[in-house]
mmCIF file of N, CA and C in Angstrom:
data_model
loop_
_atom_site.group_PDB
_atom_site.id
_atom_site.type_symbol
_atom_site.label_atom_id
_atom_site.label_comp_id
_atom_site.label_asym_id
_atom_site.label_seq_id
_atom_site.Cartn_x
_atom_site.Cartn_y
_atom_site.Cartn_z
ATOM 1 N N UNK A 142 0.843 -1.185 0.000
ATOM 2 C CA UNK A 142 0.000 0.000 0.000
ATOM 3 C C UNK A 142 0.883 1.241 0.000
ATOM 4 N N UNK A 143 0.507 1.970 -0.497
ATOM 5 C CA UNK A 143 1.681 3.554 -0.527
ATOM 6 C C UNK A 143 1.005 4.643 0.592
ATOM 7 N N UNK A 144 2.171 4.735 1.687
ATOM 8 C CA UNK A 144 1.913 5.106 2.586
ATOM 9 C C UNK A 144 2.212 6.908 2.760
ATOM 10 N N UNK A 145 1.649 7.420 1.270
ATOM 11 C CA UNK A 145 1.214 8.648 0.227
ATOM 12 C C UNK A 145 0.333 9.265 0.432
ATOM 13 N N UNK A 146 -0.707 7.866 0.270
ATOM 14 C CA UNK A 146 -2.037 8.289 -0.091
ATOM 15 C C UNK A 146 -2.751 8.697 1.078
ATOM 16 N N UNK A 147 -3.151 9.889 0.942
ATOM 17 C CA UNK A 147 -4.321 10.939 1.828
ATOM 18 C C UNK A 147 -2.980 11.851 2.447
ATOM 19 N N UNK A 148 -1.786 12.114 2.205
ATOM 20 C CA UNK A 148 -1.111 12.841 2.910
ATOM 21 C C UNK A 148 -1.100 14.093 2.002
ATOM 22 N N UNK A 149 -0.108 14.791 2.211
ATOM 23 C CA UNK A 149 -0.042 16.298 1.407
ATOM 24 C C UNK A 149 1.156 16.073 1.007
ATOM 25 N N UNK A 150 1.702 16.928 -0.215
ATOM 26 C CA UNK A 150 3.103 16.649 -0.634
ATOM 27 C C UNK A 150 4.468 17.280 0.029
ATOM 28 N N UNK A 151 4.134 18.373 0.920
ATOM 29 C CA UNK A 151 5.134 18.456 2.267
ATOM 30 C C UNK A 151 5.509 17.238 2.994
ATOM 31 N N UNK A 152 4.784 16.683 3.256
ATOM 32 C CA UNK A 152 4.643 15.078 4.116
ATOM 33 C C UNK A 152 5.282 14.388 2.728
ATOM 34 N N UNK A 153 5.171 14.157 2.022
ATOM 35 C CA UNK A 153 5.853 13.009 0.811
ATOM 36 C C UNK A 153 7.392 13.572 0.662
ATOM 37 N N UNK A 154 7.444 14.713 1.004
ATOM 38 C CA UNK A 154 9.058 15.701 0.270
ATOM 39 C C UNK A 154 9.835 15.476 2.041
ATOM 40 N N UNK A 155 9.067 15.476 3.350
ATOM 41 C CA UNK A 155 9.708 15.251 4.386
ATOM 42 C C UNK A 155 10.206 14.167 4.208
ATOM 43 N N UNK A 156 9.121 12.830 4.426
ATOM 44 C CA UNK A 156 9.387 11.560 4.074
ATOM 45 C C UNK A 156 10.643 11.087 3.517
ATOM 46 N N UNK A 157 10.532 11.683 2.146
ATOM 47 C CA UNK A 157 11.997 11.242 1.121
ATOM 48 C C UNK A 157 13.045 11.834 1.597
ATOM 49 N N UNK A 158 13.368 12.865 2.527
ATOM 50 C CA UNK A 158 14.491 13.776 3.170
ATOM 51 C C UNK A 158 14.552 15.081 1.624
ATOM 52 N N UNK A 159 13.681 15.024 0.946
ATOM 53 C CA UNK A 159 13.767 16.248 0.018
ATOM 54 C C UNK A 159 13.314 17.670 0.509
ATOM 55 N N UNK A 160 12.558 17.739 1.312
ATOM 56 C CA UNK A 160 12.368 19.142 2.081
ATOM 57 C C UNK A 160 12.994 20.271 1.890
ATOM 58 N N UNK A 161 14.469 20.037 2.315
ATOM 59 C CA UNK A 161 15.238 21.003 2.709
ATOM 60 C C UNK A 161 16.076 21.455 1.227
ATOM 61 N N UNK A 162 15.734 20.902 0.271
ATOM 62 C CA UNK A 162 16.745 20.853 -1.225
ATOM 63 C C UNK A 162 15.602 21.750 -1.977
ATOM 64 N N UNK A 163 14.391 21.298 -1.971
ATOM 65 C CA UNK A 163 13.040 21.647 -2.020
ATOM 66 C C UNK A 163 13.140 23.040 -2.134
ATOM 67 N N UNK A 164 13.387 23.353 -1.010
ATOM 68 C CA UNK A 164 12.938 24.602 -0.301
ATOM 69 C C UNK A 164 13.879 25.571 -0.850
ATOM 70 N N UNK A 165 15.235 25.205 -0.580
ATOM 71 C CA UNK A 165 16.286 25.971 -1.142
ATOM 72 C C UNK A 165 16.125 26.440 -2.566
ATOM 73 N N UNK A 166 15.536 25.630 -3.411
ATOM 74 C CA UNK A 166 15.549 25.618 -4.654
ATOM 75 C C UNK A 166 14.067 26.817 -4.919
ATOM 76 N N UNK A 167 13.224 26.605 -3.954
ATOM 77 C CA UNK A 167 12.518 27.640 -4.289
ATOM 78 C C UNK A 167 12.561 28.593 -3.747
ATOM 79 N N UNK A 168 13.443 28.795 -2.897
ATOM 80 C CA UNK A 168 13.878 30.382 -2.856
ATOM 81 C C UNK A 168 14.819 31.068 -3.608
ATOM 82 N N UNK A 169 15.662 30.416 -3.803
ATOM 83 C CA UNK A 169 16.643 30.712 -5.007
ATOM 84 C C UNK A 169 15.855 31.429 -6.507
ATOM 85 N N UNK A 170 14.478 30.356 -6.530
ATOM 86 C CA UNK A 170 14.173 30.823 -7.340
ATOM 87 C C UNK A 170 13.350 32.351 -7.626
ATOM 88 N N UNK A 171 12.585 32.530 -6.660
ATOM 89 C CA UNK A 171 11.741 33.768 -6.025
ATOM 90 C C UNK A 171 12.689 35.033 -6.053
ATOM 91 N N UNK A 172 14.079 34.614 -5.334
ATOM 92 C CA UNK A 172 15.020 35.779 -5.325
ATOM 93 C C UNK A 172 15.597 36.482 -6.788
ATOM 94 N N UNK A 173 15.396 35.289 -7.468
ATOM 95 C CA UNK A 173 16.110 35.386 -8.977
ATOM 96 C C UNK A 173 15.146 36.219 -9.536
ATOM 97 N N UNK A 174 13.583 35.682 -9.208
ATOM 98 C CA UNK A 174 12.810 36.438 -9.996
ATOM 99 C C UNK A 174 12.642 37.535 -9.356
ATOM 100 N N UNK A 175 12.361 38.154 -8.586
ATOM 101 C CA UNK A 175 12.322 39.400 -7.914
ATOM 102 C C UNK A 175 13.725 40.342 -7.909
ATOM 103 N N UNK A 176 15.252 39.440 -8.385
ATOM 104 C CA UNK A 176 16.009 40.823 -8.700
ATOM 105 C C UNK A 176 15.722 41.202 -10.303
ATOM 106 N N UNK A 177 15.476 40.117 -11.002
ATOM 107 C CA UNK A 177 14.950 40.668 -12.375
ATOM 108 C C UNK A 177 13.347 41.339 -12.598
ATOM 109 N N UNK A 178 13.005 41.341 -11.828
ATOM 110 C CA UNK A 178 11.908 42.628 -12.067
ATOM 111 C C UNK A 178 12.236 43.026 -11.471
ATOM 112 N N UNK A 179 13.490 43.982 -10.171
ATOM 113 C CA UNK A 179 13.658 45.155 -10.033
ATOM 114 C C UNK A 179 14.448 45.337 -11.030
ATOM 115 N N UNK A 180 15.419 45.245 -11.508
ATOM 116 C CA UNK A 180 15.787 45.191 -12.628
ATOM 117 C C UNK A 180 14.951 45.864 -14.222
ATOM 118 N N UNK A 181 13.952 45.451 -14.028
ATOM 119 C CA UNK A 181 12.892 45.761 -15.240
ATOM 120 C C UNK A 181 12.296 46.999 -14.680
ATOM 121 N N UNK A 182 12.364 47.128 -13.399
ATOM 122 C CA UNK A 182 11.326 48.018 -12.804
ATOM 123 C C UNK A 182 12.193 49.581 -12.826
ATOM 124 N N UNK A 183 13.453 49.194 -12.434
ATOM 125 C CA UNK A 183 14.344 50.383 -12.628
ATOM 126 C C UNK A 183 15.147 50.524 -13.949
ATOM 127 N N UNK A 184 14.605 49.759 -15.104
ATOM 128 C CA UNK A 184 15.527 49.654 -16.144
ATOM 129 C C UNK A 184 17.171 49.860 -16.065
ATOM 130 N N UNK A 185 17.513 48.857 -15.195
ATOM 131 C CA UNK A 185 18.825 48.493 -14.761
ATOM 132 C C UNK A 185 19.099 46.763 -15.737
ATOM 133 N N UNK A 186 20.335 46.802 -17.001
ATOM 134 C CA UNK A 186 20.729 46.219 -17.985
ATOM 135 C C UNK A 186 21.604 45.565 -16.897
ATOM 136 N N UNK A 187 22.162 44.216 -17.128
ATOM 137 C CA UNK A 187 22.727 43.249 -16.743
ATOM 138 C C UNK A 187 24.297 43.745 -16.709
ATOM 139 N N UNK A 188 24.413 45.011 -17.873
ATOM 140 C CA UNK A 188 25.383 45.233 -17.262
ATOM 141 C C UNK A 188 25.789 46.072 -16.650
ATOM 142 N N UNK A 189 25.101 47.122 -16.318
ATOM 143 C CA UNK A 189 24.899 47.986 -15.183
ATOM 144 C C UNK A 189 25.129 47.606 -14.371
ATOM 145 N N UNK A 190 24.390 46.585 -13.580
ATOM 146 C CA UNK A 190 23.906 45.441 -12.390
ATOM 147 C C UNK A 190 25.567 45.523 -12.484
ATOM 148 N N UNK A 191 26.039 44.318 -12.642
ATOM 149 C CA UNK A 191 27.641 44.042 -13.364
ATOM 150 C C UNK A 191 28.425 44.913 -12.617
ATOM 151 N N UNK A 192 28.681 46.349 -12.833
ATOM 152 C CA UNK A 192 29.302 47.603 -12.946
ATOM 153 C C UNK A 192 29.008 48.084 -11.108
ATOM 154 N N UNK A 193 27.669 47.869 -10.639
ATOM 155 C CA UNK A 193 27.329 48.501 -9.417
ATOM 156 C C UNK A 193 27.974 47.105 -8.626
ATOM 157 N N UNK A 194 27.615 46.347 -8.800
ATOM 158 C CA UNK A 194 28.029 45.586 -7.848
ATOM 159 C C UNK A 194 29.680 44.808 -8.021
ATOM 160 N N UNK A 195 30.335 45.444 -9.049
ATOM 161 C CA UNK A 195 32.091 45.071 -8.898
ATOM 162 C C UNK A 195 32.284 43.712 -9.181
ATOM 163 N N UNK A 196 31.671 43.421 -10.505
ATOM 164 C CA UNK A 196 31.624 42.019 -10.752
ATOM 165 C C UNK A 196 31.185 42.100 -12.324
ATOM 166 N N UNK A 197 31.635 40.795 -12.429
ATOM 167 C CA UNK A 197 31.553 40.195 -14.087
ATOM 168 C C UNK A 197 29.900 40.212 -14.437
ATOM 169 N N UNK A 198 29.745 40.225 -15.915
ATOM 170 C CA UNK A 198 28.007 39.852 -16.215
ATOM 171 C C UNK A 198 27.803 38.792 -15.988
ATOM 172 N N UNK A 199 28.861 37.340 -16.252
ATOM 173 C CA UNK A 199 28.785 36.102 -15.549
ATOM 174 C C UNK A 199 28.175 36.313 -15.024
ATOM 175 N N UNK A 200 28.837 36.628 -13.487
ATOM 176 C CA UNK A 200 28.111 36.539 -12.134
ATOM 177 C C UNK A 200 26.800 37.174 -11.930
ATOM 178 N N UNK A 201 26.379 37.881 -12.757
ATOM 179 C CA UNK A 201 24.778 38.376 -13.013
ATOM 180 C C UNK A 201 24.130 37.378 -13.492
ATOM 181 N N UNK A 202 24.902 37.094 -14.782
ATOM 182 C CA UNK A 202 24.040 36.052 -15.372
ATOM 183 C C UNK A 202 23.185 34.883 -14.450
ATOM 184 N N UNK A 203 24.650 34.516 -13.388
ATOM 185 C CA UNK A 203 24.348 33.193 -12.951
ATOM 186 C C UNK A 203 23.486 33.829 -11.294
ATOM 187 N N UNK A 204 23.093 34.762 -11.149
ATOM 188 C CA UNK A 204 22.462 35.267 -10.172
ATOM 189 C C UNK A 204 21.239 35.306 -10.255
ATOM 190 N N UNK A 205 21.052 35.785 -11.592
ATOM 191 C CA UNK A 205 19.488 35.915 -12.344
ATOM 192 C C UNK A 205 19.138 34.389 -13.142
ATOM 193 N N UNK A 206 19.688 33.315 -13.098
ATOM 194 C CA UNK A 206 19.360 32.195 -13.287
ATOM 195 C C UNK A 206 18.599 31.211 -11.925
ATOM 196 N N UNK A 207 17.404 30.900 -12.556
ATOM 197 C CA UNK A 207 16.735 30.667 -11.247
ATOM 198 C C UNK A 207 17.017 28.981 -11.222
ATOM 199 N N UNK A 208 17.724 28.396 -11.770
ATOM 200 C CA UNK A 208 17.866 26.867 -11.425
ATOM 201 C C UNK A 208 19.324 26.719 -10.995
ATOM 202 N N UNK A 209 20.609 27.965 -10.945
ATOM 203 C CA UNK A 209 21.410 27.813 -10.262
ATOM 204 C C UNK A 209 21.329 27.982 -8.889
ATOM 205 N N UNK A 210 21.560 26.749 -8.209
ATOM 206 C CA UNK A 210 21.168 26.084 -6.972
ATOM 207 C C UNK A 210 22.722 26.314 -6.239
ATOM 208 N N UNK A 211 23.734 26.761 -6.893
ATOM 209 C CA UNK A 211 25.249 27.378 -6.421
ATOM 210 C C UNK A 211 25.767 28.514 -5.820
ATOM 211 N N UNK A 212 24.465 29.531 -6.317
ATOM 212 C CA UNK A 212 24.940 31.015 -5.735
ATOM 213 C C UNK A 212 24.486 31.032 -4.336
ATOM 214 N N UNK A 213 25.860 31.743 -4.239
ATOM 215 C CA UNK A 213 25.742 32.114 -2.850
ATOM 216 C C UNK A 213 25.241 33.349 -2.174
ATOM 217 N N UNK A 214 24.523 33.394 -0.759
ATOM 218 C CA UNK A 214 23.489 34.493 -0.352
ATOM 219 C C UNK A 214 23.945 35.682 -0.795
ATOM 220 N N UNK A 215 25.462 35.308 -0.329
ATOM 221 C CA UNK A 215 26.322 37.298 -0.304
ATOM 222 C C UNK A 215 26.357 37.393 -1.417
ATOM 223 N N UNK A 216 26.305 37.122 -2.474
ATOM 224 C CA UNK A 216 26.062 37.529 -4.301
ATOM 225 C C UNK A 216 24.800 37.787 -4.221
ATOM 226 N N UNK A 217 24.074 36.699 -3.959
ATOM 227 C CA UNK A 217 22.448 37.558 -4.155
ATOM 228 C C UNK A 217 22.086 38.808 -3.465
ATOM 229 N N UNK A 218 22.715 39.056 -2.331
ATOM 230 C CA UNK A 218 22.773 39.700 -1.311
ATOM 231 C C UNK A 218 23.640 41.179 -2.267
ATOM 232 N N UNK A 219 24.260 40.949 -2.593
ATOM 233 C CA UNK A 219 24.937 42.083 -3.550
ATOM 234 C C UNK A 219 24.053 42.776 -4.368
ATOM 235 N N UNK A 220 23.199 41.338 -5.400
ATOM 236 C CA UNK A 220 23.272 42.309 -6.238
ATOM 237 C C UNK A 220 21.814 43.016 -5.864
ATOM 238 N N UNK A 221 21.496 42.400 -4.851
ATOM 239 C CA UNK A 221 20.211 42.961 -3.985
ATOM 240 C C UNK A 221 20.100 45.036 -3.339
ATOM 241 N N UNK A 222 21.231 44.593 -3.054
ATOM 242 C CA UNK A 222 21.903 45.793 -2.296
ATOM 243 C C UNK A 222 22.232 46.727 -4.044
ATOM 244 N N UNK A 223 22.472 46.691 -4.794
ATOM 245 C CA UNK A 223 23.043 47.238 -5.602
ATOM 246 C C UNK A 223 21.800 47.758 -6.820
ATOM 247 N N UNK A 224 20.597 47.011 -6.285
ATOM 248 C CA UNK A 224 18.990 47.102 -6.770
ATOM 249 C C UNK A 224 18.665 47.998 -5.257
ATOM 250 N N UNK A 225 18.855 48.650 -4.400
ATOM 251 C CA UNK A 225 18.187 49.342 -3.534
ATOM 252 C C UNK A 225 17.336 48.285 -2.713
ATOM 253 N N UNK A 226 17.519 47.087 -2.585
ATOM 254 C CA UNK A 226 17.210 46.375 -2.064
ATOM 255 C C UNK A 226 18.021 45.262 -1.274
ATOM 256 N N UNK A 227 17.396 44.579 0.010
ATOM 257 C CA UNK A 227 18.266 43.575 0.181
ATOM 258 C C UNK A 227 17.409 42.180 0.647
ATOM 259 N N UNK A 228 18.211 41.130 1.052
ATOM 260 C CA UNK A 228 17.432 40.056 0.996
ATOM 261 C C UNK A 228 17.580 39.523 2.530
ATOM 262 N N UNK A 229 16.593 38.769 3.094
ATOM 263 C CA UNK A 229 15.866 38.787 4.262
ATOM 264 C C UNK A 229 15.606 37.261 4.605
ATOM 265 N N UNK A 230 16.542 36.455 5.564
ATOM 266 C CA UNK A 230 16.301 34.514 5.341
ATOM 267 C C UNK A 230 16.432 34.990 6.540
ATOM 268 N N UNK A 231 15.161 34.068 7.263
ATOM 269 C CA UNK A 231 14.729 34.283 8.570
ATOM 270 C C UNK A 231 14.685 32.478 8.505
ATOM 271 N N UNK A 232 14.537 32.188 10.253
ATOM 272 C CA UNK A 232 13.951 30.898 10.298
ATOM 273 C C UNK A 232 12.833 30.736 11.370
ATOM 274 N N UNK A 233 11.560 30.196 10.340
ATOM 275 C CA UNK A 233 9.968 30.366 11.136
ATOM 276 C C UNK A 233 9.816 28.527 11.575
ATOM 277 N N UNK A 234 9.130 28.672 12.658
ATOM 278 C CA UNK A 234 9.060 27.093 13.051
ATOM 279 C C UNK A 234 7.998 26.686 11.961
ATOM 280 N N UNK A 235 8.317 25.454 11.944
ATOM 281 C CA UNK A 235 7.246 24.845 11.048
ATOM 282 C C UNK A 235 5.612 24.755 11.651
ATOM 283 N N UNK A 236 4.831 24.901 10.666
ATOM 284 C CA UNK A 236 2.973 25.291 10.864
ATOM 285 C C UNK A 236 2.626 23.867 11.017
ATOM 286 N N UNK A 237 3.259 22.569 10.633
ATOM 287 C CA UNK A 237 2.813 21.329 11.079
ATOM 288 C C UNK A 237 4.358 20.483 11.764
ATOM 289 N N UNK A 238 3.834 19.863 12.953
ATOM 290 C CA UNK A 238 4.992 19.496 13.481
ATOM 291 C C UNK A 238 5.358 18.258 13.096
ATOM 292 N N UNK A 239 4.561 17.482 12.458
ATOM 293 C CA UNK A 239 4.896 16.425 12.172
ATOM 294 C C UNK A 239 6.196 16.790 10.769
ATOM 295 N N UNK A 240 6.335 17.767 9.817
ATOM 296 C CA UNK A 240 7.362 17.953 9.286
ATOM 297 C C UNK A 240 8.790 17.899 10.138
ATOM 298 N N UNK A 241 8.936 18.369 11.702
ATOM 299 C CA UNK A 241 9.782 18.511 12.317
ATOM 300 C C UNK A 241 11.019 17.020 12.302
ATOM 301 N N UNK A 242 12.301 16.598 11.955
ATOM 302 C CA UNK A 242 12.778 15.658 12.405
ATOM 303 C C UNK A 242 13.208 15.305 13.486
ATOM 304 N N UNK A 243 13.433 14.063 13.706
ATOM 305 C CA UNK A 243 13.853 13.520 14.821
ATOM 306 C C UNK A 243 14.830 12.573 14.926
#
C-alpha cells in the first residue's frame, strides 16, 4: 500500500528527506525572480547590475538564473543591495509538526 495516499506533498518531500533541497531551490528561485523585475522596474541592464556591484556579467548572469542552486546568499545579497534592495532569510518554526525531524 503507498503510505502517500491521503497525505499532502510536504509530508511526501519530508518523508523522502527532500524538504530542505526543495525549499532551497525555491527560494533561489523567487530571489532570482524578484532581482529581475527590479531590474525591469528600474531599467537596470545586466550590465549595469555588473558595474554597481564590482563584478563580471557572468556573475549576473548566474544570479538571475533561477535553477542555479550554487549562488551564494552574499552575491544575491549584492546584487540585492546594488537594486536598492536587500534580501531577508529568517527561520519560522514549522505550521505542522509532524514535518519537524527527529
Amino acid at each position: 500500500m503507498n503510505r502517500h495516499i491521503g497525505s499532502n506533498f510536504d509530508d511526501y518531500l519530508n518523508d523522502d528527506g527532500l524538504i530542505e533541497e526543495v525549499s532551497a531551490a525555491a527560494l533561489k528561485r523567487v530571489i532570482a525572480w524578484q532581482l529581475a523585475e527590479a531590474m525591469k522596474a528600474q531599467k537596470v541592464s545586466k550590465k549595469a547590475l555588473a558595474e554597481r556591484m564590482h563584478t563580471s556579467r557572468t556573475a549576473v548572469d548566474r544570479a538571475l538564473d533561477q535553477n542555479d542552486a550554487g549562488m551564494t546568499l552574499a552575491t544575491l545579497a549584492s546584487a540585492a543591495r546594488a537594486l536598492g534592495q536587500h534580501v531577508e532569510v529568517r527561520l519560522v518554526p514549522n505550521a505542522d509538526p509532524r514535518l519537524a525531524t527527529t
